[in-house]
Coordinates of C-alpha atoms in Angstrom, one line a residue:
M23 CA -10.5 0.2 -13.3
S24 CA -7.5 -1.2 -13.3
A25 CA -4.7 -1.2 -10.5
V26 CA -1.1 -2.1 -10.5
G27 CA 0.8 -3.3 -7.0
I28 CA 3.9 -2.0 -5.9
I29 CA 5.8 -3.9 -2.8
F30 CA 9.0 -2.7 -1.0
S31 CA 10.5 -5.9 0.0
N32 CA 13.1 -4.1 2.1
I33 CA 12.1 -0.9 3.8
H34 CA 11.2 -2.9 7.4
D35 CA 15.0 -5.0 7.3
R36 CA 15.9 -3.5 10.7
N37 CA 13.2 -4.1 12.5
V38 CA 14.5 -7.9 12.8
S39 CA 18.0 -7.3 11.9
E40 CA 19.0 -10.7 13.1
L41 CA 16.5 -12.1 10.5
T42 CA 17.4 -10.0 7.3
R43 CA 21.2 -10.2 7.7
V44 CA 20.5 -13.3 4.9
R45 CA 17.5 -12.2 3.2
T46 CA 15.3 -9.3 2.8
M47 CA 12.6 -8.3 5.2
A48 CA 9.9 -9.8 2.5
S49 CA 11.2 -13.3 2.5
V50 CA 11.6 -14.0 6.3
P51 CA 9.8 -17.2 7.1
F52 CA 6.8 -16.9 9.0
A53 CA 3.7 -19.1 10.4
C54 CA 5.7 -23.2 9.3
R55 CA 5.7 -22.7 5.6
Y56 CA 4.8 -18.7 4.7
R57 CA 7.4 -15.5 3.9
L58 CA 5.9 -12.8 4.8
I59 CA 5.8 -11.4 1.2
D60 CA 3.3 -13.8 0.8
F61 CA 0.9 -11.7 2.1
A62 CA 0.7 -8.8 0.3
L63 CA 1.1 -10.8 -3.0
S64 CA -1.5 -13.3 -2.1
N65 CA -3.7 -9.7 -0.7
M66 CA -3.0 -8.3 -4.1
V67 CA -4.3 -11.4 -6.7
N68 CA -7.3 -12.0 -4.3
S69 CA -8.0 -8.2 -5.5
N70 CA -7.8 -9.1 -9.1
I71 CA -4.3 -7.1 -9.2
I72 CA -2.5 -9.1 -11.6
T73 CA 0.7 -6.7 -12.5
I74 CA 2.5 -6.6 -9.6
N75 CA 6.3 -4.8 -9.1
V76 CA 8.3 -5.7 -6.2
I77 CA 11.4 -3.4 -5.0
T78 CA 14.7 -4.8 -4.0
H79 CA 17.2 -3.2 -2.2
Y80 CA 19.9 -5.9 -1.5
N81 CA 20.1 -9.6 -0.1
Y82 CA 17.1 -10.9 -2.5
H83 CA 18.4 -14.0 -3.8
S84 CA 16.1 -15.5 -1.3
L85 CA 13.2 -13.4 -2.3
M86 CA 14.0 -14.4 -6.2
D87 CA 14.5 -18.2 -5.7
H88 CA 11.1 -17.9 -2.8
I89 CA 8.8 -16.0 -5.9
G90 CA 10.4 -17.9 -9.0
T91 CA 8.2 -17.3 -12.5
G92 CA 5.5 -16.7 -10.0
K93 CA 3.4 -19.6 -10.7
D94 CA 1.8 -20.2 -7.2
W95 CA 0.2 -16.8 -7.2
D96 CA -1.2 -17.7 -10.5
L97 CA 1.4 -14.3 -11.4
A98 CA 3.4 -16.3 -14.8
R99 CA 1.6 -14.2 -17.1
R100 CA 2.6 -12.9 -21.0
S101 CA 0.9 -9.9 -19.9
G102 CA 1.4 -7.9 -16.0
G103 CA 2.6 -10.2 -13.6
I104 CA 5.0 -10.5 -11.4
K105 CA 8.5 -7.7 -12.1
I106 CA 11.3 -8.0 -9.4
L107 CA 12.8 -4.6 -9.9
P108 CA 16.6 -5.1 -8.8
P109 CA 18.0 -2.2 -6.9
Y110 CA 19.6 0.6 -9.7
I111 CA 19.9 4.6 -9.0
S112 CA 19.2 6.9 -11.5
A113 CA 20.3 10.8 -11.5
F114 CA 17.7 11.5 -9.1
A115 CA 17.6 8.9 -6.1
N116 CA 19.9 10.7 -3.9
N117 CA 22.8 13.6 -3.3
E118 CA 24.9 10.7 -2.3
N119 CA 23.8 8.2 -5.2
S120 CA 23.8 5.6 -2.7
L121 CA 21.2 2.8 -1.9
Y122 CA 17.6 4.0 -0.8
T123 CA 16.4 3.7 2.8
T124 CA 12.6 5.2 2.1
R125 CA 9.3 4.0 -0.1
L126 CA 9.8 7.9 -1.9
E127 CA 13.8 7.2 -2.3
A128 CA 12.5 3.9 -3.9
L129 CA 10.1 5.3 -6.0
K130 CA 11.9 8.4 -7.1
S131 CA 15.1 5.7 -8.6
L132 CA 12.0 4.3 -10.4
T133 CA 11.0 7.5 -12.1
H134 CA 11.1 6.1 -15.9
F135 CA 8.8 2.6 -14.8
I136 CA 5.9 4.9 -13.4
E137 CA 5.5 7.3 -15.7
G138 CA 5.1 4.0 -17.8
M139 CA 2.5 2.6 -16.1
T140 CA -1.0 2.9 -17.4
E141 CA -2.9 1.9 -14.9
D142 CA -5.9 3.8 -13.0
Y143 CA -4.6 3.3 -9.5
V144 CA -1.8 2.1 -7.2
V145 CA -1.6 -0.2 -4.4
M146 CA 1.2 0.7 -2.7
S147 CA 2.7 -2.7 0.3
D148 CA 4.9 -3.4 2.5
C149 CA 6.0 -6.2 4.2
N150 CA 6.6 -6.0 8.1
V151 CA 2.8 -6.4 8.3
V152 CA 0.9 -9.7 8.6
C153 CA -3.1 -9.4 7.5
N154 CA -5.8 -10.5 4.8
I155 CA -7.6 -7.8 3.5
D156 CA -10.3 -6.9 0.6
L157 CA -8.0 -4.3 -1.1
N158 CA -10.9 -4.3 -4.3
A159 CA -12.8 -2.3 -0.9
M160 CA -10.4 0.0 0.3
I161 CA -10.0 0.4 -3.7
N162 CA -14.1 0.7 -4.2
A163 CA -13.7 3.1 -0.8
H164 CA -10.9 5.4 -2.2
I165 CA -12.9 5.7 -5.8
E166 CA -16.3 6.6 -3.9
S167 CA -14.8 9.3 -1.3
G168 CA -12.8 11.2 -4.4
A169 CA -9.9 10.9 -2.2
D170 CA -6.0 11.7 -3.3
M171 CA -4.6 8.7 -1.5
T172 CA -6.0 6.5 1.3
I173 CA -4.3 4.9 3.6
A174 CA -5.3 1.3 5.8
V175 CA -5.5 1.8 9.2
Q176 CA -6.3 0.4 12.3
K177 CA -7.4 0.7 15.8
R178 CA -4.8 -0.5 18.4
T179 CA -4.4 0.6 22.4
L180 CA -0.8 1.9 22.2
D181 CA 1.6 2.3 25.3
Y182 CA 4.8 4.5 24.9
E183 CA 7.1 2.0 23.5
T184 CA 4.6 0.1 20.7
A185 CA 3.7 3.7 19.3
K186 CA 7.1 4.8 19.4
K187 CA 7.3 1.9 16.5
N188 CA 3.9 3.3 14.4
V189 CA 2.7 5.9 12.5
L190 CA -0.7 7.2 14.0
I191 CA -3.1 9.2 12.4
E192 CA -6.1 11.0 13.6
S193 CA -9.2 11.2 10.9
D194 CA -12.4 13.0 11.6
E195 CA -15.9 11.6 11.4
N196 CA -15.4 11.0 7.8
G197 CA -12.8 9.6 8.0
R198 CA -10.3 12.1 6.2
I199 CA -7.3 12.6 7.9
I200 CA -6.4 15.6 9.6
D201 CA -3.2 14.7 11.9
I202 CA 0.1 12.4 11.2
E203 CA 2.3 11.5 13.7
A204 CA 5.7 9.4 13.2
N205 CA 6.6 7.6 15.5
P206 CA 5.9 9.2 19.0
K207 CA 7.6 9.1 21.9
N208 CA 5.0 10.3 24.5
F209 CA 1.4 8.7 23.5
E210 CA -0.1 7.0 25.1
G211 CA -3.6 5.6 24.5
E212 CA -5.8 4.4 21.4
A213 CA -5.5 5.7 17.9
D214 CA -5.3 4.2 14.3
I215 CA -2.0 3.1 13.3
N216 CA -0.6 3.0 9.6
L217 CA -0.9 -0.8 8.1
N218 CA 1.5 0.1 5.4
I219 CA -1.2 -0.6 2.4
T220 CA -2.3 2.0 0.4
V221 CA -4.0 3.2 -2.4
V222 CA -3.5 6.5 -5.1
S223 CA -4.6 7.5 -8.7
R224 CA -1.8 6.8 -10.7
R225 CA -1.7 10.3 -12.0
Y226 CA -1.4 11.6 -8.8
L227 CA 1.6 9.3 -7.4
Q228 CA 3.4 10.3 -10.6
E229 CA 2.7 14.0 -9.0
I230 CA 4.5 12.9 -6.0
V231 CA 7.2 11.8 -7.5
L232 CA 8.1 14.1 -10.0
T233 CA 7.6 16.8 -6.7
A234 CA 9.7 14.7 -4.6
I235 CA 12.5 15.0 -7.0
A236 CA 12.4 18.5 -7.8
H237 CA 12.2 19.3 -3.9
D238 CA 15.0 16.8 -2.7
Y239 CA 12.2 15.5 -0.6
K240 CA 13.2 12.0 1.1
S241 CA 10.4 10.8 2.7
L242 CA 6.2 10.0 1.6
T243 CA 5.2 9.8 5.4
K244 CA 7.0 13.1 6.1
D245 CA 8.3 15.6 3.1
I246 CA 5.1 14.7 1.2
L247 CA 1.4 13.6 4.0
M248 CA 2.6 15.6 6.2
K249 CA 3.2 18.9 4.5
T250 CA 0.3 18.7 2.2
I251 CA -2.0 17.4 4.6
D252 CA -4.1 20.7 4.5
K253 CA -4.2 20.7 0.7
R254 CA -5.1 17.1 0.0
D255 CA -7.7 14.7 0.4
Y256 CA -6.8 12.2 2.3
R257 CA -8.8 8.9 4.0
I258 CA -8.6 6.2 6.1
Y259 CA -9.8 3.0 4.9
R260 CA -10.1 1.1 8.7
F261 CA -9.6 -2.8 8.7
E262 CA -11.3 -4.3 11.2
G263 CA -9.8 -8.1 11.0
Y264 CA -6.8 -9.3 12.0
S265 CA -3.4 -8.1 11.5
A266 CA 0.7 -8.0 13.2
A267 CA 2.7 -5.5 12.5
I268 CA 6.7 -6.7 13.0
S269 CA 8.8 -4.0 14.5
S270 CA 11.2 -6.3 16.4
M271 CA 12.6 -10.0 17.2
V272 CA 10.1 -9.5 20.1
D273 CA 6.7 -8.7 18.3
Y274 CA 7.8 -11.4 15.4
F275 CA 8.5 -14.4 18.0
A276 CA 5.1 -12.9 19.6
H277 CA 2.7 -13.2 16.8
N278 CA 3.9 -16.5 16.0
M279 CA 3.0 -18.1 19.0
E280 CA -0.2 -16.4 19.2
L281 CA -1.4 -18.0 15.7
I282 CA -0.8 -21.8 17.9
S283 CA -2.3 -20.2 20.6
D284 CA -5.3 -18.1 19.7
E285 CA -7.6 -20.2 16.9
K286 CA -9.6 -17.1 16.2
K287 CA -6.8 -14.8 14.8
Y288 CA -5.3 -18.0 13.1
D289 CA -9.2 -18.4 11.2
S290 CA -9.0 -14.8 10.1
L291 CA -5.3 -15.2 8.6
F292 CA -5.9 -18.4 6.6
N293 CA -9.3 -19.1 6.8
V294 CA -11.2 -16.8 4.8
A295 CA -13.6 -17.5 2.4
D296 CA -11.9 -16.5 -1.4
R297 CA -9.4 -14.9 0.3
P298 CA -6.4 -17.9 0.5
I299 CA -2.7 -17.1 1.2
F300 CA -0.7 -18.6 -1.4
T301 CA 2.7 -19.6 -0.5
K302 CA 5.6 -21.2 -3.2
V303 CA 4.6 -25.0 -3.4
R304 CA 7.3 -27.6 -2.8
N305 CA 6.9 -31.7 -3.3
S306 CA 7.8 -32.7 0.1
P307 CA 6.8 -35.4 1.8
P308 CA 4.6 -35.9 4.9
A309 CA 5.6 -34.9 8.6
Y310 CA 6.8 -38.3 10.4
Y311 CA 5.8 -38.8 13.7
S312 CA 7.7 -41.8 15.1
D313 CA 6.3 -44.2 18.2
S314 CA 8.7 -42.2 20.6
A315 CA 7.2 -38.6 19.3
N316 CA 5.1 -36.7 21.6
V317 CA 3.9 -33.2 19.9
K318 CA 1.0 -30.9 21.5
D319 CA 0.1 -27.3 20.6
S320 CA 1.9 -27.1 17.4
L321 CA 2.6 -26.1 13.8
I322 CA 4.5 -28.7 11.9
A323 CA 5.2 -28.2 8.2
D324 CA 5.9 -31.3 5.8
G325 CA 9.0 -32.9 5.9
C326 CA 9.5 -32.7 9.2
I327 CA 10.6 -35.7 11.6
I328 CA 9.6 -36.2 14.8
D329 CA 11.0 -38.6 17.3
G330 CA 11.3 -36.4 20.9
T331 CA 8.4 -33.5 22.5
V332 CA 7.6 -30.8 20.9
E333 CA 5.1 -28.1 22.9
N334 CA 3.9 -24.7 21.4
C335 CA 6.4 -24.8 18.3
I336 CA 6.0 -24.1 14.9
L337 CA 8.0 -26.2 12.8
F338 CA 9.5 -25.6 9.1
R339 CA 10.0 -28.0 6.6
G340 CA 12.4 -30.9 6.9
V341 CA 12.7 -29.8 10.8
H342 CA 13.8 -32.9 12.8
I343 CA 13.6 -33.5 16.5
G344 CA 15.8 -36.3 17.8
K345 CA 15.1 -38.9 20.1
G346 CA 14.5 -37.9 24.0
A347 CA 14.8 -34.4 22.6
V348 CA 12.6 -31.4 23.9
V349 CA 11.4 -28.1 22.3
K350 CA 9.2 -26.2 23.6
N351 CA 8.1 -22.2 22.7
S352 CA 10.1 -21.6 19.9
I353 CA 10.8 -21.2 16.0
L354 CA 13.1 -23.6 13.7
F355 CA 13.1 -22.5 10.1
Q356 CA 13.9 -25.0 7.7
D357 CA 16.1 -28.5 7.8
T358 CA 17.4 -27.5 11.3
I359 CA 18.1 -30.8 13.0
I360 CA 18.3 -31.2 16.6
S361 CA 20.0 -34.2 18.2
D362 CA 19.0 -36.2 20.9
N363 CA 18.0 -35.9 23.9
A364 CA 18.8 -32.0 23.6
S365 CA 16.8 -29.3 24.9
L366 CA 15.3 -25.8 23.6
N367 CA 12.7 -23.1 25.1
C368 CA 12.1 -19.9 23.1
V369 CA 14.7 -20.3 20.3
V370 CA 14.2 -18.6 17.5
A371 CA 17.0 -21.0 14.6
D372 CA 18.1 -20.1 11.8
K373 CA 17.9 -22.5 8.9
N374 CA 20.4 -25.2 8.6
V375 CA 20.6 -25.3 12.5
F376 CA 22.2 -28.4 14.0
V377 CA 22.0 -29.1 18.1
H378 CA 24.4 -31.1 18.9
D379 CA 23.2 -33.8 21.8
R380 CA 21.9 -33.3 25.3
V381 CA 22.3 -29.6 25.0
T382 CA 20.6 -26.8 26.5
L383 CA 19.7 -23.8 25.1
S384 CA 16.9 -21.3 26.1
G385 CA 15.6 -17.9 26.1
A386 CA 12.1 -16.0 26.8
P387 CA 9.2 -14.3 25.6
S388 CA 10.6 -10.3 25.9
L389 CA 14.7 -11.9 25.0
P390 CA 14.0 -15.5 22.8
F391 CA 17.8 -17.3 21.9
Y392 CA 18.3 -16.7 18.4
L393 CA 21.0 -18.8 16.4
D394 CA 21.8 -17.7 13.2
K395 CA 21.5 -19.6 9.9
G396 CA 24.5 -22.6 9.5
R397 CA 25.0 -22.1 12.9
K398 CA 26.4 -25.5 15.3
I399 CA 26.1 -25.3 18.4

């Protein structure tokens, strides 16, 4: 059994448009020192998938800088390894000859590449869901069931707003999918949501792409899965661990914050035996805490300098908190500087933000205050 990985880096950029103006969804920072793609990459590497293809769209300079040669994930290999597939348009991509917006359009634009794959199975993953999943177990379940496609799901209790952001999947007692609802507007209650991780045989994926080209299909969910659900054997793989689906800035803020307040969620993501989460290694000095520093319930990356008060925060590498500054319930990206006596609450500051002396900024958990990359205020 051999498997190849495909990661879609841009599909969910609109979910957090504030953060994806200068980067892909895949390279959005998360949990102190990681990027969202680190979770998809680590899940594959931990499951011995060593040929991984990352499909890009635009704004992928940050992604290329983060991945580099792939050595931090042990993917700098002569055979296999990681490949970044930049956007290009084939004759079959779409009639408008524009950049793709769906997974199926992305796959159609890579027809010749998909035809050249030799592995038995393909694992496809988006970057909007954070989890630590054993893909080997999922692939084995797919093989044992004889399914055409297996989709990772997790049972959740949803309200109307949350349901609208997800694809809901209904299955029978054997795990066979019998109904799919994409972003329902009037659902409330318990349901399995799609975690956007899929296992499919190489041959069936090739068939899907050729069918999509022939019929000008654009959506994998609506044009393929929903239309063939009675003819094909689609199965679920129920994931029981921690997962976080990022569908808005509020979700992004909340899921970062819950890793501080809930130790079990943090451990189920980062402290799973034999399944570490890898990221790019930087040679930064340890975080420095001066005599005036007061830090409580926070995740602090290396290279930070803390002279003020930090409470319930996530600080990425190189953040500087000035003397007398008070920062609470906030996420500060790399190399952000908070000057002396400034005050921040419920703020998300992008890279290289500079906040001047005595400035006060405050948002709310339901509406965090966002500062653009390089902003001075």
